[in-house]
Structures are given as C-alpha cells and as structure tokens.
Tab-separated table of C-alpha atoms in Angstrom:
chain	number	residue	atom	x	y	z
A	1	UNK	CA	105.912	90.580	93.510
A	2	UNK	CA	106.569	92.960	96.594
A	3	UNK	CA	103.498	95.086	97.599
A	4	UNK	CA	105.136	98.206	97.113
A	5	UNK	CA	105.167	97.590	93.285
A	6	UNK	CA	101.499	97.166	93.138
A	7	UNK	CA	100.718	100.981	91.784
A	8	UNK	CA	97.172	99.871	89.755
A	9	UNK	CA	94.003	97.953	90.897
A	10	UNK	CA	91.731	96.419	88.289
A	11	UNK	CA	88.526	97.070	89.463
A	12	UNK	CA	84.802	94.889	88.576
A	13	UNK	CA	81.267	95.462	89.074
A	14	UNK	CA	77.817	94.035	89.047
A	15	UNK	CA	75.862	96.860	88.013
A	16	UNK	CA	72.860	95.160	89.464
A	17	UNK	CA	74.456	94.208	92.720
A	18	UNK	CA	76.685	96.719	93.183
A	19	UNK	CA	79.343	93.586	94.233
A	20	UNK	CA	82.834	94.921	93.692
A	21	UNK	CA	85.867	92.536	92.926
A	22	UNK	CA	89.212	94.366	92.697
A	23	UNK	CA	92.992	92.897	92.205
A	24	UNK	CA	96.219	95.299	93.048
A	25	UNK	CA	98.384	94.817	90.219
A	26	UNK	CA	101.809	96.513	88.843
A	27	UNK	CA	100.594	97.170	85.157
A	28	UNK	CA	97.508	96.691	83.882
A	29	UNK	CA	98.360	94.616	80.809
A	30	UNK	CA	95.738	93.097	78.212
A	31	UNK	CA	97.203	89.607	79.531
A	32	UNK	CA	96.509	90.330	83.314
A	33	UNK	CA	93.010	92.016	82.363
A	34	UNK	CA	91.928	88.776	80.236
A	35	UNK	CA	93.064	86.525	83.274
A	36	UNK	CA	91.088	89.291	86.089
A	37	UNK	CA	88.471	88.299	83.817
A	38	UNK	CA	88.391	84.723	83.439
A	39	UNK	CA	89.754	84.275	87.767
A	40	UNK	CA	88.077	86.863	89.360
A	41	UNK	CA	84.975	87.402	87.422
A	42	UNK	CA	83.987	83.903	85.287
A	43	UNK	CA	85.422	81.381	87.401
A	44	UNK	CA	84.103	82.553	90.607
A	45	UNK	CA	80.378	83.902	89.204
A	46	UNK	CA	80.083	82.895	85.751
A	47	UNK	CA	79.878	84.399	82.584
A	48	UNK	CA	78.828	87.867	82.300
A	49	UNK	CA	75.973	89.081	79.553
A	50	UNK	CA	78.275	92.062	79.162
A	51	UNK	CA	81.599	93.874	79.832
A	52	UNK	CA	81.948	97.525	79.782
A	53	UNK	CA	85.236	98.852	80.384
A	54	UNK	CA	87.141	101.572	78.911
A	55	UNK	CA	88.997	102.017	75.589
A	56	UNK	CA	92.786	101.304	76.881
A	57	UNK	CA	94.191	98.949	74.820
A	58	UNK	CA	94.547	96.057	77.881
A	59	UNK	CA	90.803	96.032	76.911
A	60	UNK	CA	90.902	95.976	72.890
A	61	UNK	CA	93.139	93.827	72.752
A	62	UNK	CA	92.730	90.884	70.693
A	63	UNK	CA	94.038	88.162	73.450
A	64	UNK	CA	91.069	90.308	75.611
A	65	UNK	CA	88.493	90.650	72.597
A	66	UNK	CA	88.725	86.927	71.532
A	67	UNK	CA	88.374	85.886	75.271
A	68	UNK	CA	85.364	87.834	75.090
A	69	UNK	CA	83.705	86.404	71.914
A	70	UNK	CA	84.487	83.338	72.342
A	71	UNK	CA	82.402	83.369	75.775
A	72	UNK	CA	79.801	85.231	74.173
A	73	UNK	CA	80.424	88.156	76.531
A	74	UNK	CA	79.551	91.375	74.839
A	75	UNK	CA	81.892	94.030	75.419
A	76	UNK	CA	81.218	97.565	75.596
A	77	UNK	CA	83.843	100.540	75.503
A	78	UNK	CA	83.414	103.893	76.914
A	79	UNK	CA	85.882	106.755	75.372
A	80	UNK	CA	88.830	107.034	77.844
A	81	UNK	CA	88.103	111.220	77.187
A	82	UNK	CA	85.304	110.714	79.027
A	83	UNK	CA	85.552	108.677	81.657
A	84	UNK	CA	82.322	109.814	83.649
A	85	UNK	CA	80.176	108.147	80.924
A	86	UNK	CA	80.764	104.880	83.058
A	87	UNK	CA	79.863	106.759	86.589
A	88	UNK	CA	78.971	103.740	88.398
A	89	UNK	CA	82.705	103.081	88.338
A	90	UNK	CA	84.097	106.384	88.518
A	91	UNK	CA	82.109	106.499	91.948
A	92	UNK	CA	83.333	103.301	93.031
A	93	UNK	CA	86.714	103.901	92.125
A	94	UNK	CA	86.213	107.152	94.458
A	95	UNK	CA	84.715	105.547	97.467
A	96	UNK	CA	87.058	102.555	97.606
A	97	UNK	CA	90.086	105.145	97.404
A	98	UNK	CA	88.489	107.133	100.498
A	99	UNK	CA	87.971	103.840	102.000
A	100	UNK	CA	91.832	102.898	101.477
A	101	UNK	CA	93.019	106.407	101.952
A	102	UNK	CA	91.149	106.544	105.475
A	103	UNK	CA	92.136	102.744	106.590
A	104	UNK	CA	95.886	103.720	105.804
A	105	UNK	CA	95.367	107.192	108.267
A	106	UNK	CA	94.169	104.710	110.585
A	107	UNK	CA	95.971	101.574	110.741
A	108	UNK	CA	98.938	102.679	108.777
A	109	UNK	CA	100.782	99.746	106.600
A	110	UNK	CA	99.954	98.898	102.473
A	111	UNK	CA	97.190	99.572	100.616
A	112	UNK	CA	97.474	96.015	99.240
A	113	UNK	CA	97.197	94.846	102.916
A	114	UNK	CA	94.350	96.875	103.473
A	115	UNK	CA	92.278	96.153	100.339
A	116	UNK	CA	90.157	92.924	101.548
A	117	UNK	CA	89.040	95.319	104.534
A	118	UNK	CA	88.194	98.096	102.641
A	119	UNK	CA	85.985	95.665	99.922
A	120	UNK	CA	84.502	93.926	103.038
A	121	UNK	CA	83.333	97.219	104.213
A	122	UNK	CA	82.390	97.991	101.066
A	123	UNK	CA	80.490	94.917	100.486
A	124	UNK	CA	78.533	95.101	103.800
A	125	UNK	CA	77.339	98.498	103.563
A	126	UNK	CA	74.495	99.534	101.646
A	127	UNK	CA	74.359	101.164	98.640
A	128	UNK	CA	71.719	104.644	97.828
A	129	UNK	CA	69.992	103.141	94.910
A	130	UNK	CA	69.233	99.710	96.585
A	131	UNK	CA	69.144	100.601	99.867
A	132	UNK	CA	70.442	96.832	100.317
A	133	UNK	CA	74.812	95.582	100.841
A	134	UNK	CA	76.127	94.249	97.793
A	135	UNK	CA	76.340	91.203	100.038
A	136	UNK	CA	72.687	91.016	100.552
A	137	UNK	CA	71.808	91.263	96.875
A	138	UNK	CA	74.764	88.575	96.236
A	139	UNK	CA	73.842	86.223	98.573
A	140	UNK	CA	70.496	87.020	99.325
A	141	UNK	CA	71.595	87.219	103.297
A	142	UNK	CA	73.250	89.701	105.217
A	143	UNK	CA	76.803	89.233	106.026
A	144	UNK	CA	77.391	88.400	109.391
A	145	UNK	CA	79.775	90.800	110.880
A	146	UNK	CA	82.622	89.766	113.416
A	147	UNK	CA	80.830	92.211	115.729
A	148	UNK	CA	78.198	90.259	115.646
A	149	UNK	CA	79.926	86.738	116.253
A	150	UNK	CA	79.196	86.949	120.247
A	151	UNK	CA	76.152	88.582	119.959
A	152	UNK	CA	72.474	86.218	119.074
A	153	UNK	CA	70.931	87.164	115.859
A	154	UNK	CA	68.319	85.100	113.917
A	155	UNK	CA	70.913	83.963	111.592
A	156	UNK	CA	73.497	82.730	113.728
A	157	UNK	CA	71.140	81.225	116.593
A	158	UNK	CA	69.043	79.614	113.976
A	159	UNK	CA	71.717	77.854	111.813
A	160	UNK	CA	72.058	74.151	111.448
A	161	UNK	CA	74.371	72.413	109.468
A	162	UNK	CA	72.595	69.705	108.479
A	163	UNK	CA	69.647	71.476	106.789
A	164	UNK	CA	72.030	73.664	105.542
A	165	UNK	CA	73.938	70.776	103.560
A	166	UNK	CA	70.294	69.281	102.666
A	167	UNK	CA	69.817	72.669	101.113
A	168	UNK	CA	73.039	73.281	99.258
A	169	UNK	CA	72.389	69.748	97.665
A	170	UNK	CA	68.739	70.542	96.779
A	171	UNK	CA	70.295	73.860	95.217
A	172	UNK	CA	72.759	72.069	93.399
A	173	UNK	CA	70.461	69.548	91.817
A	174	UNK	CA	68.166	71.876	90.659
A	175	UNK	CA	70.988	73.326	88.786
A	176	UNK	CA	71.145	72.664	85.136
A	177	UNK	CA	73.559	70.530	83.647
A	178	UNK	CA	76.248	72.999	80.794
C-alpha cells in the first residue's frame, strides 16, 4: 500500500507508562484493529488487563470483542459523542499531530515516513504527570539518544556485554513458565 493512502493511524497507550504504539493505516477496519491488537500490543508486551477505546464499530465488533474475551482482556467503550471522556488519548492524539505537523514543516516528505521520529521523540521525552520518558518507565533506563552516541555517559561507558547476557538469562529464568 502506497503511503499516500495511509489517511488514519490507530493509536495505543499504557496509561501507566504513557508508552505510545501507533500504526498508519488506510481504514480503520474491525479486522485491522483486532490484528493492531494482537501485533502491536499482545505480541510485543503481552496481554493487557484492559482495553478502552471508543464505540466505532472496528471496536464492537464481534471478530474484535471475541479476540478480547477470549484473552480475558476487558474492554471498555467511551461514547464516540464524547470523545474527551478518554483525555489521555485525546491529548496524545494532539501532541503526536503537532509533533508530525512540525517534523513535516521541517523536513518536508510523508507523515508515514516521519512517524517512528515523531514516537521516538515522543517516547524520550517526559511526560507532566510522571515527570519520567515513557521509555524510562518501559524499560526502566533512559534511552540513549544518538546525540549522545560520541559523548561518555554512565550507561554507555559502563556497559558490558557479557554481564549484560548473564543478566538477560537470570531475567528470563526467573520468568514463569504460561
């Protein structure tokens, strides 16, 4: 599909974290909001306690609503009418259009092309009522910025792969077995 028909972006957020996954698509269908679901949200993280989205029918649904159940993932709709009831999102949606809306002013090119940068930035900025980047609270480390890839910092100068590794197994065995 050519960028230019990408019109809608299905948007996702940790209301703890304040992480933000988004997808550009062309129509926001019930079958391409089940699969932003399952690809960019349950696959990658796992499975949310709940969903709240709004009332469009790409979210009631029944290929959406079964997906749902059957994961145990309670889903929550707030009335299309009023959209601010969900104002976490309504922000977000805001701040990653300014974010696009400025990147295109400034680099020029697709909004699709421009998306990763814009959620990057995003990410790696921190949020009012954390004070802390969604990347932080994610990965409980700050992101280290290309700016920063030539300059020392305790995280870069300080980083060995082998205790890393020892840790990621340690991590993973602690892990409990589905």
């Amino acid at each position: 599909m050519a960028a230019g028909q990408r019109k809608f972006l299905i948007v996702g957020i940790d209301y703890f974290t304040k992480w933000v996954e988004a997808v550009p698509l062309a129509k926001i269908t019930e079958e391409n909001a089940t699969e932003f679901l399952r690809q960019g949200i349950v696959c990658r993280f796992g499975i949310p306690e709940v969903v709240v989205t709004d009332n469009g029918t790409q979210f009631t649904g029944k290929r959406f609503t079964k997906y749902c159940r059957d994961l145990r993932i309670k889903l929550v709709h707030t009335s299309v009418a009023h959209p601010q009831a969900n104002g976490q999102v309504e922000v977000t949606n805001r701040t990653l259009l300014h974010g696009l809306k400025t990147r295109l002013e400034d680099v020029g090119g697709s909004w699709t092309e421009e998306l990763p940068s814009v959620l990057w930035s995003y990410r790696t900025t921190a949020r009012e009522p954390t004070r802390e980047t969604p990347f932080n609270l994610f990965f409980g480390a700050e992101a280290v910025v290309p700016v920063e890839m030539g300059m020392p910092s305790l995280q870069i100068e300080c980083f060995d792969p082998a205790t890393n590794e020892r840790r990621l197994r340690k991590s993973l065995d602690l892990l409990s077995e589905v």
